[in-house]
PDB file of C-alpha atoms and ligand atoms in Angstrom:
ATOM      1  CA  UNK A   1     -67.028  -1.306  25.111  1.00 66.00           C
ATOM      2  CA  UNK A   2     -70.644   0.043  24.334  1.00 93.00           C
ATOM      3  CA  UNK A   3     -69.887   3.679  25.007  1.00 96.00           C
ATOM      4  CA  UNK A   4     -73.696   4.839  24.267  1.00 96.00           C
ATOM      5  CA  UNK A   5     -74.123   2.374  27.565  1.00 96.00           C
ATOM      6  CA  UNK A   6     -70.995   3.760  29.625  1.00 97.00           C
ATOM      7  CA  UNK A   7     -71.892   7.553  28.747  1.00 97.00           C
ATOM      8  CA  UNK A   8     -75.397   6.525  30.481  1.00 95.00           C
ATOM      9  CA  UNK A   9     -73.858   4.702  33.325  1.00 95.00           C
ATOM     10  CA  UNK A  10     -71.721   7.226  34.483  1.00 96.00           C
ATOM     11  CA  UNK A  11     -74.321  10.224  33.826  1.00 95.00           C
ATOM     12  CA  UNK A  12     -76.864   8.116  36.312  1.00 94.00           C
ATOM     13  CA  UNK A  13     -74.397   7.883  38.729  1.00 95.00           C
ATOM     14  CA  UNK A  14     -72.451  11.979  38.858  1.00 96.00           C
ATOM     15  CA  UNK A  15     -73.790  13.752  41.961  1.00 94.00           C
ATOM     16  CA  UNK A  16     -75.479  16.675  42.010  1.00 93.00           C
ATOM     17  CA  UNK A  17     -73.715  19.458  40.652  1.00 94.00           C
ATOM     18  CA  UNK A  18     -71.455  17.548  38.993  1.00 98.00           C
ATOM     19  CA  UNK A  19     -71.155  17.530  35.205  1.00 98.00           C
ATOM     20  CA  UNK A  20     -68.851  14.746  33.323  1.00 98.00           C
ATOM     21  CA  UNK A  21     -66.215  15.774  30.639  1.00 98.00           C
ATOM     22  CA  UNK A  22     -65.608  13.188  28.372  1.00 98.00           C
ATOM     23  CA  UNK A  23     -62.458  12.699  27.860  1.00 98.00           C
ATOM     24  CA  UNK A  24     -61.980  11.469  24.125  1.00 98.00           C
ATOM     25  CA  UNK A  25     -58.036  11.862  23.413  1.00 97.00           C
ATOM     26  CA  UNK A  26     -56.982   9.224  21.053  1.00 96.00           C
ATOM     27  CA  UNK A  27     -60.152   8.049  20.239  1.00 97.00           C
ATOM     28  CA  UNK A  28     -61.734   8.116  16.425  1.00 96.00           C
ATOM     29  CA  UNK A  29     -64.318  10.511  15.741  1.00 97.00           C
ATOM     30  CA  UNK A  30     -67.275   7.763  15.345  1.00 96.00           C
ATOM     31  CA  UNK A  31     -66.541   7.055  19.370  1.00 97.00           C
ATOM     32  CA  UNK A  32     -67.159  10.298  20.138  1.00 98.00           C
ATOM     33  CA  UNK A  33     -70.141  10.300  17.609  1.00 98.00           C
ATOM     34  CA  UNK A  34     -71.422   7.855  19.626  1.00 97.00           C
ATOM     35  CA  UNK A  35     -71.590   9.860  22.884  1.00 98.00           C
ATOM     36  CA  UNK A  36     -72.656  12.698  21.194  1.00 98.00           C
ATOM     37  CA  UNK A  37     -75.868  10.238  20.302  1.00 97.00           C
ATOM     38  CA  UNK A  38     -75.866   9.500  23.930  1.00 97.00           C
ATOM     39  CA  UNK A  39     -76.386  12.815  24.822  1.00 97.00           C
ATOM     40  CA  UNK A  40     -72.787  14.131  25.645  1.00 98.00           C
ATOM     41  CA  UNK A  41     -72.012  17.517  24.905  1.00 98.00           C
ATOM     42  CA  UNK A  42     -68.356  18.253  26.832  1.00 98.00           C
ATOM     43  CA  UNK A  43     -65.368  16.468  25.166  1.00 98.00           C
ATOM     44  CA  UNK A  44     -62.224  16.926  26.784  1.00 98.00           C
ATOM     45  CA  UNK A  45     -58.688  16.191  25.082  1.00 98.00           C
ATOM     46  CA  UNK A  46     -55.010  16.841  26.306  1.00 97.00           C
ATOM     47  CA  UNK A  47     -53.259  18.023  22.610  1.00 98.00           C
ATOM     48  CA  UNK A  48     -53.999  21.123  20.995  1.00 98.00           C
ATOM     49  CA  UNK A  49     -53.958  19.382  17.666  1.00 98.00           C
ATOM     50  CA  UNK A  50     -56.478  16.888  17.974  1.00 98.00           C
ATOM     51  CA  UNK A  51     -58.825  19.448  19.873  1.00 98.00           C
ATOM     52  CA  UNK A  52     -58.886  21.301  17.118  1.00 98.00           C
ATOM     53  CA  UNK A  53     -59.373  18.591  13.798  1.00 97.00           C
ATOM     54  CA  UNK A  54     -62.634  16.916  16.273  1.00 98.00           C
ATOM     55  CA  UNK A  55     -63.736  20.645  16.670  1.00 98.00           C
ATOM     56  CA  UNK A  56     -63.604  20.729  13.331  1.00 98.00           C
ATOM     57  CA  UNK A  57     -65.311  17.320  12.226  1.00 98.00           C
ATOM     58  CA  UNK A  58     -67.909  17.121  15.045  1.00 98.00           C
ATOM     59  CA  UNK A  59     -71.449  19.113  15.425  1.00 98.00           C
ATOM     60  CA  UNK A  60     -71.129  22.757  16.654  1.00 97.00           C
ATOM     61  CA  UNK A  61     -73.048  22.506  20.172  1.00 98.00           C
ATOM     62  CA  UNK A  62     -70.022  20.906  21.561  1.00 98.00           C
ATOM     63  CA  UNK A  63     -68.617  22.424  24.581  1.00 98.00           C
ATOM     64  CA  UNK A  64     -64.483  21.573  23.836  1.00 98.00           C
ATOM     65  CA  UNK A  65     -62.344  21.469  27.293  1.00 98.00           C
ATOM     66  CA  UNK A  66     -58.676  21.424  27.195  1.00 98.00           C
ATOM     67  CA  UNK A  67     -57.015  19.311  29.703  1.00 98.00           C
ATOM     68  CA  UNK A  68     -53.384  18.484  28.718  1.00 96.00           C
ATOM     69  CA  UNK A  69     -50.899  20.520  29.033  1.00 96.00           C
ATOM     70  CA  UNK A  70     -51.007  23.782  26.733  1.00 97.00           C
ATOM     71  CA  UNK A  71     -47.691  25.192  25.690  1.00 97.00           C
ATOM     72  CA  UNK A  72     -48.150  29.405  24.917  1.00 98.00           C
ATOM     73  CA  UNK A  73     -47.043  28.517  20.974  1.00 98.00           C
ATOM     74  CA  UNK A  74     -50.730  26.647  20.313  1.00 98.00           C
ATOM     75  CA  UNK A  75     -52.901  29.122  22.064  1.00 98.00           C
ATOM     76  CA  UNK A  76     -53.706  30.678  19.556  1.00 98.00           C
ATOM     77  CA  UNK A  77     -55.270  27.364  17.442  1.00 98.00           C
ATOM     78  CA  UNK A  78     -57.871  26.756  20.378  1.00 98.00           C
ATOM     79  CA  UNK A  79     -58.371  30.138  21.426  1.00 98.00           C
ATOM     80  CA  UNK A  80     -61.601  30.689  18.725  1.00 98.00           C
ATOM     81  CA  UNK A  81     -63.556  28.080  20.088  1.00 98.00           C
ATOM     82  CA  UNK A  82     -62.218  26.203  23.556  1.00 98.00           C
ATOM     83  CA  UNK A  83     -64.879  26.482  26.562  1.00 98.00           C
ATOM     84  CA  UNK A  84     -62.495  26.022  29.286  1.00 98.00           C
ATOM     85  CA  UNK A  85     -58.580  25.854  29.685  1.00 98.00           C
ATOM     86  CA  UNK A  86     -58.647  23.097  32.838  1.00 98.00           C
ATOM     87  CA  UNK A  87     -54.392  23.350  32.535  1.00 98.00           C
ATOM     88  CA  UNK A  88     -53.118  26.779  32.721  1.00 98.00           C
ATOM     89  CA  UNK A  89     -50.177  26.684  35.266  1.00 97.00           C
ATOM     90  CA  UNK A  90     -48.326  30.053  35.063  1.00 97.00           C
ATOM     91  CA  UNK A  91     -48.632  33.386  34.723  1.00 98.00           C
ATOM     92  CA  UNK A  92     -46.937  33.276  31.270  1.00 98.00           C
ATOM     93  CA  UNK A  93     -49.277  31.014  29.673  1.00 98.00           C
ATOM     94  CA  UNK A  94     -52.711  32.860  31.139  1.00 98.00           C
ATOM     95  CA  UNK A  95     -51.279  36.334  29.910  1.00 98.00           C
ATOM     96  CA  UNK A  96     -51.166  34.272  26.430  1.00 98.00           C
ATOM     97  CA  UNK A  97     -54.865  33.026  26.809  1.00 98.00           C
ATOM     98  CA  UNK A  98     -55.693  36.693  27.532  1.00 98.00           C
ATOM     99  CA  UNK A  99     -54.090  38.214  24.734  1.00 98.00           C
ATOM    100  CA  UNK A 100     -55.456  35.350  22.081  1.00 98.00           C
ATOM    101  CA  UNK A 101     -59.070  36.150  23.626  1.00 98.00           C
ATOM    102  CA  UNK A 102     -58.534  39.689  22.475  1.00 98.00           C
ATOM    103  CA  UNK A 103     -57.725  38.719  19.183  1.00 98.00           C
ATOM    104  CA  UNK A 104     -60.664  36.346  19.296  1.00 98.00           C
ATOM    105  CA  UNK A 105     -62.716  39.586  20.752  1.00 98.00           C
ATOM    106  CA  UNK A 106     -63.968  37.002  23.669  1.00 98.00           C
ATOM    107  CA  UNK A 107     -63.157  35.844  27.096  1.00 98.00           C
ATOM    108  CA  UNK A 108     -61.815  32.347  27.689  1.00 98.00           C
ATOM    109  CA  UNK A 109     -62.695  30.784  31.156  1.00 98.00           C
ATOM    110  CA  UNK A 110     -59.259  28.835  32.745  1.00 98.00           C
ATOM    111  CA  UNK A 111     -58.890  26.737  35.925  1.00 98.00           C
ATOM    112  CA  UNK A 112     -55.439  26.978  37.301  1.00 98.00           C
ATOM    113  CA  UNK A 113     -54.196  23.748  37.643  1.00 98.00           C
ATOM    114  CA  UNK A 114     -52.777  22.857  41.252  1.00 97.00           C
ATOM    115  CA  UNK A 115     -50.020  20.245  41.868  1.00 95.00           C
ATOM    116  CA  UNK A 116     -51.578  18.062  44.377  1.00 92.00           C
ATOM    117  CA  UNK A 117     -49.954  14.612  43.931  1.00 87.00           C
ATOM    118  CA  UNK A 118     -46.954  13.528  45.513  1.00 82.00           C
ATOM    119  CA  UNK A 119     -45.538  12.724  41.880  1.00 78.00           C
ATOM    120  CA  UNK A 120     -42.745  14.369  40.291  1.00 71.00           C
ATOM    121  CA  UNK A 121     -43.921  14.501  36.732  1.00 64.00           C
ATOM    122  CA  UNK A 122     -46.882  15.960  36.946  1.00 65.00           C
ATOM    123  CA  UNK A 123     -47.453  20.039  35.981  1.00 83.00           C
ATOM    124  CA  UNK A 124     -49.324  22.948  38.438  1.00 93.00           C
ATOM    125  CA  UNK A 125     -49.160  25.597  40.472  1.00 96.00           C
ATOM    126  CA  UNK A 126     -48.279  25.148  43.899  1.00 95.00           C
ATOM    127  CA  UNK A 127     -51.228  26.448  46.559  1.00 96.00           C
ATOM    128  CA  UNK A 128     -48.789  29.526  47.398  1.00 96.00           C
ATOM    129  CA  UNK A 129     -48.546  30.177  43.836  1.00 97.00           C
ATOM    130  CA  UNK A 130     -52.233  29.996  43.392  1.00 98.00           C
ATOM    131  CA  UNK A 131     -53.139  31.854  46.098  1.00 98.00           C
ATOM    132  CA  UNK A 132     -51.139  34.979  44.941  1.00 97.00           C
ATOM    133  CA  UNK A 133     -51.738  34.512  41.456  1.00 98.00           C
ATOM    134  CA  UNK A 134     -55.757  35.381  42.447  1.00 98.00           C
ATOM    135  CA  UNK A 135     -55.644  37.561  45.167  1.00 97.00           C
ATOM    136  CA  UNK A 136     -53.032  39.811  43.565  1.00 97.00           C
ATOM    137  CA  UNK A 137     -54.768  39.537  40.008  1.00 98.00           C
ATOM    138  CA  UNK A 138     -53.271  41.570  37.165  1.00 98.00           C
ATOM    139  CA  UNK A 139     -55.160  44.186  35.624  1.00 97.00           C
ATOM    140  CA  UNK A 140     -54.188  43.696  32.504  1.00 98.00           C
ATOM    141  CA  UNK A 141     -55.930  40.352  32.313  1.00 98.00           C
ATOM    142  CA  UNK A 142     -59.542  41.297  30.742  1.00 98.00           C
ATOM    143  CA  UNK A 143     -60.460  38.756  28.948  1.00 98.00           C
ATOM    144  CA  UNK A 144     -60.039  35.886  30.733  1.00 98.00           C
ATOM    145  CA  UNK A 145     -61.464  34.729  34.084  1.00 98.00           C
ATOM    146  CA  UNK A 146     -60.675  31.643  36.294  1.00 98.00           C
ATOM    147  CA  UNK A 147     -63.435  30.135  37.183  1.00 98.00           C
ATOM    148  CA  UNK A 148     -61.447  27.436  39.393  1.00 98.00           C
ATOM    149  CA  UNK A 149     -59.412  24.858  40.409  1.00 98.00           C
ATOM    150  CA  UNK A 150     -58.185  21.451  38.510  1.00 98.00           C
ATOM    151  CA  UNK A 151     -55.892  18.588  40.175  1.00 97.00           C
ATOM    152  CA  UNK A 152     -54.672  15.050  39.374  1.00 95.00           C
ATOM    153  CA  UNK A 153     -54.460  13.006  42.463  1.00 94.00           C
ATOM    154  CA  UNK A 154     -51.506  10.807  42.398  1.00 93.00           C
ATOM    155  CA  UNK A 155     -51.466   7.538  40.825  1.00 91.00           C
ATOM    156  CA  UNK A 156     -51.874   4.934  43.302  1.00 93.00           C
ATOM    157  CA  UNK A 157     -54.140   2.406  45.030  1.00 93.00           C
ATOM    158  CA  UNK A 158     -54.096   4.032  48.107  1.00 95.00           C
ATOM    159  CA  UNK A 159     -57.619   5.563  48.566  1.00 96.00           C
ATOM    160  CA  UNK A 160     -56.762   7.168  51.621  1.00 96.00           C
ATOM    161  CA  UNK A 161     -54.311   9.382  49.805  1.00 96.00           C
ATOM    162  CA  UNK A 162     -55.955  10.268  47.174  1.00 96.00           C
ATOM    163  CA  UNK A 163     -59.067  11.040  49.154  1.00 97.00           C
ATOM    164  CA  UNK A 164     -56.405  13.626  51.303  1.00 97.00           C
ATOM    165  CA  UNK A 165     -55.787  14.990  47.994  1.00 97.00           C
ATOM    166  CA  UNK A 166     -59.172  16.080  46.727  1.00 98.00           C
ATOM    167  CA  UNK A 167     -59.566  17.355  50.376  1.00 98.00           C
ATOM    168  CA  UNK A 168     -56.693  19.803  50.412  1.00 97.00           C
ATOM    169  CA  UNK A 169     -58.096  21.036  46.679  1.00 98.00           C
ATOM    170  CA  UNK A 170     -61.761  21.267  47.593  1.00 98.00           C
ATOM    171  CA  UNK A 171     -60.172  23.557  51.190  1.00 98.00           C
ATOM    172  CA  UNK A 172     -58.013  25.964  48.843  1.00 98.00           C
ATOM    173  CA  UNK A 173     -61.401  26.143  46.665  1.00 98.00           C
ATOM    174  CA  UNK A 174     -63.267  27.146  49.545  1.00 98.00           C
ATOM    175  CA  UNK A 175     -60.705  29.386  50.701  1.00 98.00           C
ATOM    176  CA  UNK A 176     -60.225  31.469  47.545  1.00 98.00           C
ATOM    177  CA  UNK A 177     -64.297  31.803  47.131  1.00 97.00           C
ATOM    178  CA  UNK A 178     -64.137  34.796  49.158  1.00 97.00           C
ATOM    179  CA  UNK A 179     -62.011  36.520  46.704  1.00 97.00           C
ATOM    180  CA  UNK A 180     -63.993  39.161  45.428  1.00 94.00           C
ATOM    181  CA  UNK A 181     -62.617  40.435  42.191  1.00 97.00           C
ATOM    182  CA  UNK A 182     -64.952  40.335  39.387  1.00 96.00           C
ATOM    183  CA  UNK A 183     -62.754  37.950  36.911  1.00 98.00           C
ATOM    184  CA  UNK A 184     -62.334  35.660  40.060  1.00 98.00           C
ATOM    185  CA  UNK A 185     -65.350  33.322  40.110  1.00 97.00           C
ATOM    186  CA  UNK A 186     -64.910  29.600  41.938  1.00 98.00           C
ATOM    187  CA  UNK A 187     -67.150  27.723  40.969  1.00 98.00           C
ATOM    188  CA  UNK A 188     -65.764  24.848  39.273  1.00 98.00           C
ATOM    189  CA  UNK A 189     -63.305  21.907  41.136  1.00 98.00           C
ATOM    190  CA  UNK A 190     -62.365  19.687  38.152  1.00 98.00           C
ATOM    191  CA  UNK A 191     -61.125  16.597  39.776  1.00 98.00           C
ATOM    192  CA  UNK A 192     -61.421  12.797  39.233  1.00 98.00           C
ATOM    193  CA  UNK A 193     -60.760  10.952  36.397  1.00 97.00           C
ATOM    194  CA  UNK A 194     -61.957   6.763  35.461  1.00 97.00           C
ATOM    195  CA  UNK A 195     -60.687   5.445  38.820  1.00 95.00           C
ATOM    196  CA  UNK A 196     -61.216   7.863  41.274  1.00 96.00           C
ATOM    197  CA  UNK A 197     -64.075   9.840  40.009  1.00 97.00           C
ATOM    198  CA  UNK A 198     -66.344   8.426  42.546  1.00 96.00           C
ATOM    199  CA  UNK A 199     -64.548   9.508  45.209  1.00 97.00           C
ATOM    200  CA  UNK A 200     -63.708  12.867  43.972  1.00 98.00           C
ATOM    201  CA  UNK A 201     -67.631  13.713  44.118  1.00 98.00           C
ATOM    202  CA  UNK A 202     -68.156  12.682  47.423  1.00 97.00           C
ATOM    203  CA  UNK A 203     -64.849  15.412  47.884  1.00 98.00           C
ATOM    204  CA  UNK A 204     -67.076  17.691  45.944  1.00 98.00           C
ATOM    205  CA  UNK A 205     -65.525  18.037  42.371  1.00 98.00           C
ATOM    206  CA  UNK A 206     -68.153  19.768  39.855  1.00 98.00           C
ATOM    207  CA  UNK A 207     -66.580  18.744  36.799  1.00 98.00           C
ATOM    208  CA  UNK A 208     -64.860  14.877  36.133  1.00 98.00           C
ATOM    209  CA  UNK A 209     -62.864  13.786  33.201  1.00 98.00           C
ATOM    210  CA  UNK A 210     -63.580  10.552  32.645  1.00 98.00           C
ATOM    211  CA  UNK A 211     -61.969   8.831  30.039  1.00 98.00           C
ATOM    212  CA  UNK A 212     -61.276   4.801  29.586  1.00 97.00           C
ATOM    213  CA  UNK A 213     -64.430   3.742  31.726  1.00 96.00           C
ATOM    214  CA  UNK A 214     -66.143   5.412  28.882  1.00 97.00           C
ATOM    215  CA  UNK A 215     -64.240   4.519  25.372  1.00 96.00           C
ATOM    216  CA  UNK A 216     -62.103   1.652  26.694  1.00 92.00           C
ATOM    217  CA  UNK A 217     -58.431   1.246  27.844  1.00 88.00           C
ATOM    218  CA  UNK A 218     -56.218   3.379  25.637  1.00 83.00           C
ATOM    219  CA  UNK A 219     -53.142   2.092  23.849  1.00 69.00           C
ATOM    220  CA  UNK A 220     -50.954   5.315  24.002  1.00 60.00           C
TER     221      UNK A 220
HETATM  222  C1  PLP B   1     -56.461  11.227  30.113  1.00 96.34           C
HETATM  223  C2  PLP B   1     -56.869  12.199  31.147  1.00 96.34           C
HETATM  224  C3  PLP B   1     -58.024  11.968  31.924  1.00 96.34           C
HETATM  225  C4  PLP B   1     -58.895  10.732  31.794  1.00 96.34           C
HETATM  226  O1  PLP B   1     -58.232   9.604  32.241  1.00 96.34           O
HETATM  227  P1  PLP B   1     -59.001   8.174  32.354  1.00 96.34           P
HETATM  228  O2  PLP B   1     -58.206   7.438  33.343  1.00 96.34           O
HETATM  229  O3  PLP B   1     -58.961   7.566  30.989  1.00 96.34           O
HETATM  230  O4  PLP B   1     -60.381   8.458  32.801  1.00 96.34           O
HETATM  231  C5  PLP B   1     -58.378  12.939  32.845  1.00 96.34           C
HETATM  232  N1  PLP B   1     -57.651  14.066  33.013  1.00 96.34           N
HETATM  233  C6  PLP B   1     -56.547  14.317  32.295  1.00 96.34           C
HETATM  234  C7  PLP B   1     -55.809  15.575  32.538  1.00 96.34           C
HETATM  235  C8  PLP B   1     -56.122  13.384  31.343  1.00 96.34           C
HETATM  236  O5  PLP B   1     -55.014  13.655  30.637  1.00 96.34           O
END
């Protein structure tokens, strides 16, 4: 894989609007190195541990998205530095975020991460859940704002589901837009990953995570 090449290839072809995370979980630092020389400047990874050593190791004008699954323990490791929070899927976890960012003095932009697949593993809010979460927003939440919605389409071959999918994301987007509380902004849909990126920007997602079709197949 020539990932200078793939960072390129899938740059040309986001729509506009749409930025690309890459998502560099497992891979060494000199891949990522070598998107950085490509021009990338969003990483994404899914463990707070790793996040944290490639903050570490890599140049400082890297924007450092959190994807995976954050448990309210390791918060506080990411909280100094992470961009955005693409995973937070409860109330517990964001009031952790919040009080972190305090401690930080900063505020830390979250998506709230919908279940939209028809999988049983996978974690999120439910569109209920979302929708009171943000239209009954607690006060006490200062420093942190969600900026919008992320969602993992299930994993099949079926391009007609997946494509319903984005849809009913991109509608409860749309819908909660005309919240108007000030820590309420939508205005990112992080959605498609390496196979169904494409079709998640003609849905209307702002931000993909795109992972192999960039670095390569993963082996864990
Ligand atoms: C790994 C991962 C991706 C990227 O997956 P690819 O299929 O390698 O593009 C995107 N989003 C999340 C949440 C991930 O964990």
């Amino acid at each position: 894989m020539n990932v200078k090449s793939n960072i390129k290839l899938v740059n040309d072809s986001l729509a506009q609007g749409c930025r690309l995370i890459a998502v560099s979980k497992t891979q060494p630092i000199e891949k990522l190195l070598e998107a950085y020389e490509a021009g990338q400047r969003i990483f994404g990874e899914n463990k707070v541990q790793e996040l944290e050593s490639k903050h570490q190791a890599l140049p400082k004008d890297i924007e450092w998205h959190l994807i995976g699954h954050l448990q309210t323990n390791k918060v506080k490791y990411i909280a100094p530095f992470v961009s955005l929070i693409h995973s937070v899927d409860s109330l517990k976890l964001l009031t952790e975020v919040n009080k972190q960012a305090i401690k930080n003095n900063r505020i830390i932009p979250c998506l709230l991460q919908v279940y939209i697949a028809k999988e049983e593993t996978k974690f999120g809010l439910d569109e209920n859940e979302v929708i009171e979460l943000v239209t009954n927003f607690p006060a006490y939440l200062t420093n942190v704002t969600i900026d919008g919605l992320m969602g993992m389409a299930s994993n099949t071959d079926n391009e007609n589901q997946i494509q319903a999918e984005f849809k009913g994301l991109k509608k409860l987007f749309e819908q909660l837009k005309s919240v108007t509380h000030p820590s309420i902004r939508m205005k990112e849909l992080s959605m498609g990953m390496s196979s169904d990126f494409e079709l998640a920007m003609q849905e209307g997602s702002t931000l993909v995570r795109v992972g192999s079709a960039i670095f390569g197949t993963r082996n864990n």
